[in-house]
Amino acid sequence: MDVMKAAEQHIATRFNRIERVLAYIHANLDQPLNVADLAALSCWSRWQLQRVFSEQTGVNVAHYVRELKLGQAAQQLVMGQSRVIDIALMYGFGSEASFSRAFRQHFGMTPRHYRQRGVMDGIRTPMHIASLTTSQPSWLSVHIKTREPMHLVGQLGYIRGLFSSQPDFSHVVPELWQHVHQSLWYAGERESIGAINVTQAETLGEPLPYLAGQITMHPPEDNAITHWIIPATTYAVITHTGPVSALPETLKAFIYHWLPQSGYTCTDGVELEVYPPHYQPADKHAVMHYWVPLDTTHFAPN
């Protein structure tokens, strides 16, 4: 028991130090934020910080800082009126040229092109605590992405969701996917998408249409297959790592912790569960993404 308590205390200490580093990063995005200074704040060496930060969050600390700065800058480009040079200086870049170079490397276009496009896409948001369990604390990673219109075909069912008084999704959804995996049209080498249409729901207990399927450019002529056209939408994309049975806890962290602090507003639409090819739902290292529609017209940065 003493060994277990010592191990738990060790994990908690690492988690608290990373929490302190993240809080400092989030509050000082206008500063250089070099790894040496962050290491001093954490009381680790540079090597130790980089190793533990990557282990705890799944991302390199320098890369995380750069992504956050560029993401905040992208939001300013779309939602604000500041000049590019002012945005560059606001997030600690020494010149407009260095900012534009970094921005192009990350987003694949210049800041001016991104502003003209007017779509929030590819934006990393600050991490928040997803789990405080002592055995394995974790962080919630959310990106802002925009999907073009897509044709989705698959097997239609109805589920009672996370906030229903009688949720049944935990057994209905796996049964739907079992049928899909046995279908002739299913292609295992492509990503799979579970789409939940919440636009018509009047109450939390009302069954929601759930389409288990894949994207196609040429919907098959089969009356047993349902075809949805999902319009272009901007989403909060939540990364979930671990068994899919734990996804509800990740979504609760998003709803109760990330969303109120984010400045974003969710909107009724089609939510997406996006699974990579050959996804193993019970694997503790499995990674999938949950896409929640956002109303970016009401974005209010905190």
PDB file of C-alpha atoms in Angstrom:
ATOM      1  CA  MET A   1       0.000   0.000   0.000  1.00  0.00           C
ATOM      2  CA  ASP A   2       2.860   2.388   0.867  1.00  0.00           C
ATOM      3  CA  VAL A   3       4.382   1.756  -2.558  1.00  0.00           C
ATOM      4  CA  MET A   4       1.053   2.536  -4.239  1.00  0.00           C
ATOM      5  CA  LYS A   5       0.644   5.750  -2.247  1.00  0.00           C
ATOM      6  CA  ALA A   6       4.163   6.829  -3.151  1.00  0.00           C
ATOM      7  CA  ALA A   7       3.488   6.175  -6.844  1.00  0.00           C
ATOM      8  CA  GLU A   8       0.238   8.139  -6.700  1.00  0.00           C
ATOM      9  CA  GLN A   9       1.983  11.026  -4.954  1.00  0.00           C
ATOM     10  CA  HIS A  10       4.678  11.026  -7.642  1.00  0.00           C
ATOM     11  CA  ILE A  11       2.061  11.205 -10.401  1.00  0.00           C
ATOM     12  CA  ALA A  12       0.198  14.000  -8.590  1.00  0.00           C
ATOM     13  CA  THR A  13       3.410  16.019  -8.192  1.00  0.00           C
ATOM     14  CA  ARG A  14       4.208  15.794 -11.904  1.00  0.00           C
ATOM     15  CA  PHE A  15       0.623  16.704 -12.759  1.00  0.00           C
ATOM     16  CA  ASN A  16       0.657  19.769 -10.477  1.00  0.00           C
ATOM     17  CA  ARG A  17       3.915  21.020 -11.972  1.00  0.00           C
ATOM     18  CA  ILE A  18       2.577  20.656 -15.503  1.00  0.00           C
ATOM     19  CA  GLU A  19      -0.624  22.407 -14.420  1.00  0.00           C
ATOM     20  CA  ARG A  20       1.491  25.326 -13.153  1.00  0.00           C
ATOM     21  CA  VAL A  21       3.467  25.490 -16.403  1.00  0.00           C
ATOM     22  CA  LEU A  22       0.291  25.410 -18.516  1.00  0.00           C
ATOM     23  CA  ALA A  23      -1.358  28.154 -16.442  1.00  0.00           C
ATOM     24  CA  TYR A  24       1.728  30.342 -16.916  1.00  0.00           C
ATOM     25  CA  ILE A  25       1.796  29.694 -20.676  1.00  0.00           C
ATOM     26  CA  HIS A  26      -1.903  30.517 -21.059  1.00  0.00           C
ATOM     27  CA  ALA A  27      -1.534  33.794 -19.141  1.00  0.00           C
ATOM     28  CA  ASN A  28       1.616  34.953 -20.949  1.00  0.00           C
ATOM     29  CA  LEU A  29       1.178  34.265 -24.648  1.00  0.00           C
ATOM     30  CA  ASP A  30       2.463  37.776 -25.374  1.00  0.00           C
ATOM     31  CA  GLN A  31       5.866  36.768 -23.933  1.00  0.00           C
ATOM     32  CA  PRO A  32       8.679  34.727 -25.590  1.00  0.00           C
ATOM     33  CA  LEU A  33       8.008  31.677 -23.335  1.00  0.00           C
ATOM     34  CA  ASN A  34      11.251  29.853 -24.043  1.00  0.00           C
ATOM     35  CA  VAL A  35      11.761  26.341 -22.695  1.00  0.00           C
ATOM     36  CA  ALA A  36      14.551  27.369 -20.290  1.00  0.00           C
ATOM     37  CA  ASP A  37      12.269  29.814 -18.433  1.00  0.00           C
ATOM     38  CA  LEU A  38       9.409  27.309 -18.327  1.00  0.00           C
ATOM     39  CA  ALA A  39      11.788  24.672 -16.957  1.00  0.00           C
ATOM     40  CA  ALA A  40      12.858  27.031 -14.163  1.00  0.00           C
ATOM     41  CA  LEU A  41       9.188  27.616 -13.309  1.00  0.00           C
ATOM     42  CA  SER A  42       8.576  23.865 -13.143  1.00  0.00           C
ATOM     43  CA  CYS A  43      11.702  23.150 -11.024  1.00  0.00           C
ATOM     44  CA  TRP A  44      12.830  20.609 -13.639  1.00  0.00           C
ATOM     45  CA  SER A  45      15.706  20.729 -16.059  1.00  0.00           C
ATOM     46  CA  ARG A  46      14.906  21.558 -19.690  1.00  0.00           C
ATOM     47  CA  TRP A  47      15.230  17.885 -20.622  1.00  0.00           C
ATOM     48  CA  GLN A  48      13.012  16.758 -17.730  1.00  0.00           C
ATOM     49  CA  LEU A  49      10.321  19.328 -18.544  1.00  0.00           C
ATOM     50  CA  GLN A  50      10.198  18.371 -22.196  1.00  0.00           C
ATOM     51  CA  ARG A  51      10.020  14.657 -21.374  1.00  0.00           C
ATOM     52  CA  VAL A  52       7.313  14.966 -18.676  1.00  0.00           C
ATOM     53  CA  PHE A  53       5.304  17.585 -20.588  1.00  0.00           C
ATOM     54  CA  SER A  54       5.203  15.344 -23.646  1.00  0.00           C
ATOM     55  CA  GLU A  55       4.343  12.303 -21.516  1.00  0.00           C
ATOM     56  CA  GLN A  56       1.488  14.101 -19.723  1.00  0.00           C
ATOM     57  CA  THR A  57      -0.012  16.098 -22.603  1.00  0.00           C
ATOM     58  CA  GLY A  58       1.030  14.201 -25.737  1.00  0.00           C
ATOM     59  CA  VAL A  59       2.668  17.252 -27.308  1.00  0.00           C
ATOM     60  CA  ASN A  60       6.107  18.910 -27.292  1.00  0.00           C
ATOM     61  CA  VAL A  61       6.163  22.000 -25.035  1.00  0.00           C
ATOM     62  CA  ALA A  62       7.754  24.327 -27.612  1.00  0.00           C
ATOM     63  CA  HIS A  63       5.340  23.088 -30.283  1.00  0.00           C
ATOM     64  CA  TYR A  64       2.403  23.628 -27.906  1.00  0.00           C
ATOM     65  CA  VAL A  65       3.449  27.235 -27.229  1.00  0.00           C
ATOM     66  CA  ARG A  66       3.889  27.943 -30.936  1.00  0.00           C
ATOM     67  CA  GLU A  67       0.508  26.367 -31.823  1.00  0.00           C
ATOM     68  CA  LEU A  68      -1.275  28.363 -29.117  1.00  0.00           C
ATOM     69  CA  LYS A  69       0.265  31.668 -30.215  1.00  0.00           C
ATOM     70  CA  LEU A  70      -0.609  31.042 -33.849  1.00  0.00           C
ATOM     71  CA  GLY A  71      -4.104  29.839 -32.929  1.00  0.00           C
ATOM     72  CA  GLN A  72      -4.832  32.955 -30.882  1.00  0.00           C
ATOM     73  CA  ALA A  73      -3.460  35.072 -33.726  1.00  0.00           C
ATOM     74  CA  ALA A  74      -5.729  33.257 -36.225  1.00  0.00           C
ATOM     75  CA  GLN A  75      -8.756  34.039 -34.066  1.00  0.00           C
ATOM     76  CA  GLN A  76      -7.761  37.708 -34.026  1.00  0.00           C
ATOM     77  CA  LEU A  77      -7.378  37.735 -37.811  1.00  0.00           C
ATOM     78  CA  VAL A  78     -10.895  36.394 -38.362  1.00  0.00           C
ATOM     79  CA  MET A  79     -12.782  38.126 -35.547  1.00  0.00           C
ATOM     80  CA  GLY A  80     -10.816  41.367 -35.082  1.00  0.00           C
ATOM     81  CA  GLN A  81      -9.625  44.371 -37.052  1.00  0.00           C
ATOM     82  CA  SER A  82      -6.013  44.669 -35.817  1.00  0.00           C
ATOM     83  CA  ARG A  83      -3.218  44.968 -38.363  1.00  0.00           C
ATOM     84  CA  VAL A  84      -1.110  41.884 -39.037  1.00  0.00           C
ATOM     85  CA  ILE A  85       1.984  43.559 -37.576  1.00  0.00           C
ATOM     86  CA  ASP A  86       0.087  44.418 -34.381  1.00  0.00           C
ATOM     87  CA  ILE A  87      -1.130  40.816 -34.033  1.00  0.00           C
ATOM     88  CA  ALA A  88       2.427  39.569 -34.608  1.00  0.00           C
ATOM     89  CA  LEU A  89       3.793  41.756 -31.821  1.00  0.00           C
ATOM     90  CA  MET A  90       0.834  40.913 -29.569  1.00  0.00           C
ATOM     91  CA  TYR A  91       1.901  37.250 -29.514  1.00  0.00           C
ATOM     92  CA  GLY A  92       5.626  37.759 -29.063  1.00  0.00           C
ATOM     93  CA  PHE A  93       6.877  37.606 -32.664  1.00  0.00           C
ATOM     94  CA  GLY A  94       9.751  39.964 -33.405  1.00  0.00           C
ATOM     95  CA  SER A  95       8.506  41.060 -36.812  1.00  0.00           C
ATOM     96  CA  GLU A  96       5.664  40.654 -39.280  1.00  0.00           C
ATOM     97  CA  ALA A  97       7.977  38.616 -41.510  1.00  0.00           C
ATOM     98  CA  SER A  98       8.797  36.038 -38.804  1.00  0.00           C
ATOM     99  CA  PHE A  99       5.119  35.819 -37.840  1.00  0.00           C
ATOM    100  CA  SER A 100       3.988  35.359 -41.447  1.00  0.00           C
ATOM    101  CA  ARG A 101       6.602  32.664 -42.018  1.00  0.00           C
ATOM    102  CA  ALA A 102       5.523  30.702 -38.922  1.00  0.00           C
ATOM    103  CA  PHE A 103       1.842  31.224 -39.753  1.00  0.00           C
ATOM    104  CA  ARG A 104       2.267  29.929 -43.297  1.00  0.00           C
ATOM    105  CA  GLN A 105       4.160  26.858 -42.062  1.00  0.00           C
ATOM    106  CA  HIS A 106       1.332  26.003 -39.669  1.00  0.00           C
ATOM    107  CA  PHE A 107      -1.807  26.963 -41.642  1.00  0.00           C
ATOM    108  CA  GLY A 108      -0.557  26.580 -45.206  1.00  0.00           C
ATOM    109  CA  MET A 109      -1.464  30.166 -46.116  1.00  0.00           C
ATOM    110  CA  THR A 110      -0.476  33.732 -45.263  1.00  0.00           C
ATOM    111  CA  PRO A 111      -2.183  35.666 -42.442  1.00  0.00           C
ATOM    112  CA  ARG A 112      -3.841  37.937 -45.017  1.00  0.00           C
ATOM    113  CA  HIS A 113      -5.210  34.968 -46.968  1.00  0.00           C
ATOM    114  CA  TYR A 114      -6.501  33.418 -43.711  1.00  0.00           C
ATOM    115  CA  ARG A 115      -8.279  36.699 -42.870  1.00  0.00           C
ATOM    116  CA  GLN A 116      -9.796  36.963 -46.349  1.00  0.00           C
ATOM    117  CA  ARG A 117     -11.026  33.359 -46.130  1.00  0.00           C
ATOM    118  CA  GLY A 118     -12.805  34.247 -42.873  1.00  0.00           C
ATOM    119  CA  VAL A 119     -13.016  30.669 -41.567  1.00  0.00           C
ATOM    120  CA  MET A 120     -11.667  29.541 -38.200  1.00  0.00           C
ATOM    121  CA  ASP A 121      -9.773  26.344 -38.887  1.00  0.00           C
ATOM    122  CA  GLY A 122      -6.751  24.488 -37.499  1.00  0.00           C
ATOM    123  CA  ILE A 123      -6.753  26.362 -34.178  1.00  0.00           C
ATOM    124  CA  ARG A 124      -5.406  24.750 -31.015  1.00  0.00           C
ATOM    125  CA  THR A 125      -7.057  25.950 -27.813  1.00  0.00           C
ATOM    126  CA  PRO A 126      -5.553  25.918 -24.282  1.00  0.00           C
ATOM    127  CA  MET A 127      -5.606  22.515 -22.585  1.00  0.00           C
ATOM    128  CA  HIS A 128      -7.853  21.976 -19.589  1.00  0.00           C
ATOM    129  CA  ILE A 129      -8.041  19.242 -16.977  1.00  0.00           C
ATOM    130  CA  ALA A 130     -10.056  16.300 -18.285  1.00  0.00           C
ATOM    131  CA  SER A 131      -9.588  13.950 -15.345  1.00  0.00           C
ATOM    132  CA  LEU A 132      -8.443  14.425 -11.761  1.00  0.00           C
ATOM    133  CA  THR A 133      -8.256  10.755 -10.854  1.00  0.00           C
ATOM    134  CA  THR A 134      -5.078  10.231  -8.876  1.00  0.00           C
ATOM    135  CA  SER A 135      -4.111   7.090 -10.771  1.00  0.00           C
ATOM    136  CA  GLN A 136      -4.060   8.746 -14.183  1.00  0.00           C
ATOM    137  CA  PRO A 137      -4.778  12.493 -14.385  1.00  0.00           C
ATOM    138  CA  SER A 138      -5.157  13.783 -17.933  1.00  0.00           C
ATOM    139  CA  TRP A 139      -5.644  16.899 -20.048  1.00  0.00           C
ATOM    140  CA  LEU A 140      -8.373  17.841 -22.485  1.00  0.00           C
ATOM    141  CA  SER A 141      -7.089  18.773 -25.946  1.00  0.00           C
ATOM    142  CA  VAL A 142      -9.459  20.740 -28.210  1.00  0.00           C
ATOM    143  CA  HIS A 143      -8.872  22.189 -31.681  1.00  0.00           C
ATOM    144  CA  ILE A 144     -11.132  24.414 -33.772  1.00  0.00           C
ATOM    145  CA  LYS A 145     -11.602  23.000 -37.279  1.00  0.00           C
ATOM    146  CA  THR A 146     -13.954  23.540 -40.213  1.00  0.00           C
ATOM    147  CA  ARG A 147     -15.242  20.705 -42.408  1.00  0.00           C
ATOM    148  CA  GLU A 148     -16.506  21.216 -45.931  1.00  0.00           C
ATOM    149  CA  PRO A 149     -19.965  19.775 -46.831  1.00  0.00           C
ATOM    150  CA  MET A 150     -19.899  15.981 -46.868  1.00  0.00           C
ATOM    151  CA  HIS A 151     -22.053  13.052 -47.975  1.00  0.00           C
ATOM    152  CA  LEU A 152     -22.349  10.422 -45.264  1.00  0.00           C
ATOM    153  CA  VAL A 153     -23.933   7.006 -45.863  1.00  0.00           C
ATOM    154  CA  GLY A 154     -24.541   4.235 -43.372  1.00  0.00           C
ATOM    155  CA  GLN A 155     -26.806   2.429 -40.948  1.00  0.00           C
ATOM    156  CA  LEU A 156     -29.381   4.576 -39.140  1.00  0.00           C
ATOM    157  CA  GLY A 157     -30.449   4.006 -35.552  1.00  0.00           C
ATOM    158  CA  TYR A 158     -31.781   6.011 -32.621  1.00  0.00           C
ATOM    159  CA  ILE A 159     -30.051   6.594 -29.302  1.00  0.00           C
ATOM    160  CA  ARG A 160     -30.753   8.240 -25.974  1.00  0.00           C
ATOM    161  CA  GLY A 161     -27.698  10.333 -25.233  1.00  0.00           C
ATOM    162  CA  LEU A 162     -25.426  11.296 -22.390  1.00  0.00           C
ATOM    163  CA  PHE A 163     -27.911  13.555 -20.588  1.00  0.00           C
ATOM    164  CA  SER A 164     -31.002  11.415 -21.051  1.00  0.00           C
ATOM    165  CA  SER A 165     -32.616  10.033 -17.901  1.00  0.00           C
ATOM    166  CA  GLN A 166     -32.358   6.584 -19.530  1.00  0.00           C
ATOM    167  CA  PRO A 167     -29.246   6.664 -21.758  1.00  0.00           C
ATOM    168  CA  ASP A 168     -28.849   3.650 -24.011  1.00  0.00           C
ATOM    169  CA  PHE A 169     -26.061   4.745 -26.379  1.00  0.00           C
ATOM    170  CA  SER A 170     -23.487   2.476 -24.716  1.00  0.00           C
ATOM    171  CA  HIS A 171     -25.122  -0.640 -26.170  1.00  0.00           C
ATOM    172  CA  VAL A 172     -27.084   0.717 -29.160  1.00  0.00           C
ATOM    173  CA  VAL A 173     -24.056   2.341 -30.822  1.00  0.00           C
ATOM    174  CA  PRO A 174     -21.800  -0.788 -30.722  1.00  0.00           C
ATOM    175  CA  GLU A 175     -24.660  -2.860 -32.189  1.00  0.00           C
ATOM    176  CA  LEU A 176     -25.028  -0.389 -35.070  1.00  0.00           C
ATOM    177  CA  TRP A 177     -21.313  -0.496 -35.812  1.00  0.00           C
ATOM    178  CA  GLN A 178     -21.348  -4.273 -35.731  1.00  0.00           C
ATOM    179  CA  HIS A 179     -23.924  -4.234 -38.539  1.00  0.00           C
ATOM    180  CA  VAL A 180     -21.903  -1.651 -40.475  1.00  0.00           C
ATOM    181  CA  HIS A 181     -18.662  -3.653 -40.272  1.00  0.00           C
ATOM    182  CA  GLN A 182     -20.463  -6.603 -41.848  1.00  0.00           C
ATOM    183  CA  SER A 183     -21.883  -4.522 -44.728  1.00  0.00           C
ATOM    184  CA  LEU A 184     -20.578  -4.945 -48.277  1.00  0.00           C
ATOM    185  CA  TRP A 185     -20.156  -1.178 -48.768  1.00  0.00           C
ATOM    186  CA  TYR A 186     -18.016  -0.707 -45.639  1.00  0.00           C
ATOM    187  CA  ALA A 187     -14.315   0.048 -46.321  1.00  0.00           C
ATOM    188  CA  GLY A 188     -12.129  -0.774 -43.316  1.00  0.00           C
ATOM    189  CA  GLU A 189      -9.155   1.226 -44.599  1.00  0.00           C
ATOM    190  CA  ARG A 190     -11.127   4.515 -44.375  1.00  0.00           C
ATOM    191  CA  GLU A 191     -12.162   6.544 -41.342  1.00  0.00           C
ATOM    192  CA  SER A 192     -15.592   5.861 -39.908  1.00  0.00           C
ATOM    193  CA  ILE A 193     -18.000   8.518 -38.675  1.00  0.00           C
ATOM    194  CA  GLY A 194     -20.854   8.300 -36.216  1.00  0.00           C
ATOM    195  CA  ALA A 195     -23.165  11.294 -36.771  1.00  0.00           C
ATOM    196  CA  ILE A 196     -25.697  12.395 -34.136  1.00  0.00           C
ATOM    197  CA  ASN A 197     -28.370  14.821 -35.322  1.00  0.00           C
ATOM    198  CA  VAL A 198     -29.485  16.948 -32.372  1.00  0.00           C
ATOM    199  CA  THR A 199     -31.240  19.649 -34.417  1.00  0.00           C
ATOM    200  CA  GLN A 200     -34.772  18.296 -33.950  1.00  0.00           C
ATOM    201  CA  ALA A 201     -34.553  17.222 -30.300  1.00  0.00           C
ATOM    202  CA  GLU A 202     -37.032  19.063 -28.082  1.00  0.00           C
ATOM    203  CA  THR A 203     -36.155  17.309 -24.794  1.00  0.00           C
ATOM    204  CA  LEU A 204     -33.113  15.563 -23.324  1.00  0.00           C
ATOM    205  CA  GLY A 205     -34.968  12.253 -23.244  1.00  0.00           C
ATOM    206  CA  GLU A 206     -35.947  12.281 -26.920  1.00  0.00           C
ATOM    207  CA  PRO A 207     -34.204   9.635 -29.073  1.00  0.00           C
ATOM    208  CA  LEU A 208     -31.579  11.116 -31.409  1.00  0.00           C
ATOM    209  CA  PRO A 209     -30.914   9.898 -34.973  1.00  0.00           C
ATOM    210  CA  TYR A 210     -27.468   8.260 -35.122  1.00  0.00           C
ATOM    211  CA  LEU A 211     -25.899   7.408 -38.492  1.00  0.00           C
ATOM    212  CA  ALA A 212     -22.972   4.966 -38.372  1.00  0.00           C
ATOM    213  CA  GLY A 213     -21.195   5.262 -41.680  1.00  0.00           C
ATOM    214  CA  GLN A 214     -18.512   6.680 -43.932  1.00  0.00           C
ATOM    215  CA  ILE A 215     -18.032   9.600 -46.309  1.00  0.00           C
ATOM    216  CA  THR A 216     -18.708   8.906 -49.969  1.00  0.00           C
ATOM    217  CA  MET A 217     -18.781  10.919 -53.167  1.00  0.00           C
ATOM    218  CA  HIS A 218     -21.150   8.425 -54.835  1.00  0.00           C
ATOM    219  CA  PRO A 219     -23.941   7.229 -52.502  1.00  0.00           C
ATOM    220  CA  PRO A 220     -24.920   3.613 -53.336  1.00  0.00           C
ATOM    221  CA  GLU A 221     -28.444   2.972 -54.603  1.00  0.00           C
ATOM    222  CA  ASP A 222     -29.609   0.861 -51.703  1.00  0.00           C
ATOM    223  CA  ASN A 223     -32.824   1.567 -49.799  1.00  0.00           C
ATOM    224  CA  ALA A 224     -31.358  -0.060 -46.685  1.00  0.00           C
ATOM    225  CA  ILE A 225     -28.662   2.611 -46.509  1.00  0.00           C
ATOM    226  CA  THR A 226     -29.322   6.122 -45.164  1.00  0.00           C
ATOM    227  CA  HIS A 227     -27.724   9.126 -46.855  1.00  0.00           C
ATOM    228  CA  TRP A 228     -27.129  12.436 -45.054  1.00  0.00           C
ATOM    229  CA  ILE A 229     -25.661  15.624 -46.491  1.00  0.00           C
ATOM    230  CA  ILE A 230     -23.922  17.497 -43.672  1.00  0.00           C
ATOM    231  CA  PRO A 231     -23.286  21.189 -44.418  1.00  0.00           C
ATOM    232  CA  ALA A 232     -19.979  22.995 -43.930  1.00  0.00           C
ATOM    233  CA  THR A 233     -19.556  23.501 -40.189  1.00  0.00           C
ATOM    234  CA  THR A 234     -16.976  24.817 -37.738  1.00  0.00           C
ATOM    235  CA  TYR A 235     -16.391  22.417 -34.841  1.00  0.00           C
ATOM    236  CA  ALA A 236     -14.659  22.069 -31.524  1.00  0.00           C
ATOM    237  CA  VAL A 237     -12.674  18.861 -32.064  1.00  0.00           C
ATOM    238  CA  ILE A 238     -12.095  16.948 -28.832  1.00  0.00           C
ATOM    239  CA  THR A 239      -9.321  14.354 -28.690  1.00  0.00           C
ATOM    240  CA  HIS A 240     -10.245  11.255 -26.681  1.00  0.00           C
ATOM    241  CA  THR A 241      -7.537   8.744 -25.785  1.00  0.00           C
ATOM    242  CA  GLY A 242      -8.410   5.402 -24.231  1.00  0.00           C
ATOM    243  CA  PRO A 243     -11.383   3.020 -24.336  1.00  0.00           C
ATOM    244  CA  VAL A 244     -14.388   4.544 -26.064  1.00  0.00           C
ATOM    245  CA  SER A 245     -16.463   3.570 -23.013  1.00  0.00           C
ATOM    246  CA  ALA A 246     -14.747   6.470 -21.195  1.00  0.00           C
ATOM    247  CA  LEU A 247     -15.777   9.027 -23.857  1.00  0.00           C
ATOM    248  CA  PRO A 248     -18.707  10.353 -21.754  1.00  0.00           C
ATOM    249  CA  GLU A 249     -16.250  11.568 -19.091  1.00  0.00           C
ATOM    250  CA  THR A 250     -14.209  13.403 -21.728  1.00  0.00           C
ATOM    251  CA  LEU A 251     -17.359  15.054 -23.072  1.00  0.00           C
ATOM    252  CA  LYS A 252     -18.399  16.127 -19.575  1.00  0.00           C
ATOM    253  CA  ALA A 253     -14.986  17.761 -19.103  1.00  0.00           C
ATOM    254  CA  PHE A 254     -15.533  19.594 -22.386  1.00  0.00           C
ATOM    255  CA  ILE A 255     -19.036  20.782 -21.466  1.00  0.00           C
ATOM    256  CA  TYR A 256     -18.415  21.719 -17.832  1.00  0.00           C
ATOM    257  CA  HIS A 257     -14.821  22.976 -17.948  1.00  0.00           C
ATOM    258  CA  TRP A 258     -13.533  23.804 -21.435  1.00  0.00           C
ATOM    259  CA  LEU A 259     -16.631  25.380 -22.960  1.00  0.00           C
ATOM    260  CA  PRO A 260     -17.432  27.972 -20.236  1.00  0.00           C
ATOM    261  CA  GLN A 261     -13.841  29.274 -20.374  1.00  0.00           C
ATOM    262  CA  SER A 262     -13.367  29.122 -24.142  1.00  0.00           C
ATOM    263  CA  GLY A 263     -15.392  32.083 -25.409  1.00  0.00           C
ATOM    264  CA  TYR A 264     -17.136  29.767 -27.897  1.00  0.00           C
ATOM    265  CA  THR A 265     -20.828  28.901 -28.110  1.00  0.00           C
ATOM    266  CA  CYS A 266     -22.114  25.502 -29.210  1.00  0.00           C
ATOM    267  CA  THR A 267     -24.970  25.318 -31.678  1.00  0.00           C
ATOM    268  CA  ASP A 268     -27.502  22.632 -32.561  1.00  0.00           C
ATOM    269  CA  GLY A 269     -26.265  20.608 -35.487  1.00  0.00           C
ATOM    270  CA  VAL A 270     -24.808  17.222 -36.331  1.00  0.00           C
ATOM    271  CA  GLU A 271     -22.182  16.047 -33.860  1.00  0.00           C
ATOM    272  CA  LEU A 272     -19.542  13.637 -35.152  1.00  0.00           C
ATOM    273  CA  GLU A 273     -17.618  10.711 -33.711  1.00  0.00           C
ATOM    274  CA  VAL A 274     -14.625  10.267 -36.022  1.00  0.00           C
ATOM    275  CA  TYR A 275     -12.750   6.953 -35.821  1.00  0.00           C
ATOM    276  CA  PRO A 276      -9.489   6.171 -37.679  1.00  0.00           C
ATOM    277  CA  PRO A 277      -9.171   3.014 -39.800  1.00  0.00           C
ATOM    278  CA  HIS A 278      -8.936  -0.218 -37.776  1.00  0.00           C
ATOM    279  CA  TYR A 279      -9.979   1.557 -34.561  1.00  0.00           C
ATOM    280  CA  GLN A 280      -9.920  -0.678 -31.471  1.00  0.00           C
ATOM    281  CA  PRO A 281     -12.601   0.645 -29.080  1.00  0.00           C
ATOM    282  CA  ALA A 282     -11.302  -1.164 -25.977  1.00  0.00           C
ATOM    283  CA  ASP A 283      -7.630  -0.214 -26.432  1.00  0.00           C
ATOM    284  CA  LYS A 284      -6.306   2.093 -23.697  1.00  0.00           C
ATOM    285  CA  HIS A 285      -4.113   3.819 -26.292  1.00  0.00           C
ATOM    286  CA  ALA A 286      -6.828   4.207 -28.957  1.00  0.00           C
ATOM    287  CA  VAL A 287      -7.413   7.761 -30.200  1.00  0.00           C
ATOM    288  CA  MET A 288     -10.635   9.115 -31.699  1.00  0.00           C
ATOM    289  CA  HIS A 289     -12.112  12.604 -32.077  1.00  0.00           C
ATOM    290  CA  TYR A 290     -15.509  14.018 -31.174  1.00  0.00           C
ATOM    291  CA  TRP A 291     -16.657  17.030 -33.227  1.00  0.00           C
ATOM    292  CA  VAL A 292     -19.124  19.504 -31.645  1.00  0.00           C
ATOM    293  CA  PRO A 293     -20.686  22.239 -33.874  1.00  0.00           C
ATOM    294  CA  LEU A 294     -19.834  25.818 -32.891  1.00  0.00           C
ATOM    295  CA  ASP A 295     -21.503  29.148 -33.530  1.00  0.00           C
ATOM    296  CA  THR A 296     -18.413  31.237 -34.288  1.00  0.00           C
ATOM    297  CA  THR A 297     -20.467  34.381 -34.929  1.00  0.00           C
ATOM    298  CA  HIS A 298     -20.781  34.733 -31.156  1.00  0.00           C
ATOM    299  CA  PHE A 299     -17.148  34.072 -30.293  1.00  0.00           C
ATOM    300  CA  ALA A 300     -16.132  36.205 -27.306  1.00  0.00           C
ATOM    301  CA  PRO A 301     -12.500  35.613 -26.259  1.00  0.00           C
ATOM    302  CA  ASN A 302     -11.954  35.640 -22.514  1.00  0.00           C
TER     303      ASN A 302
END
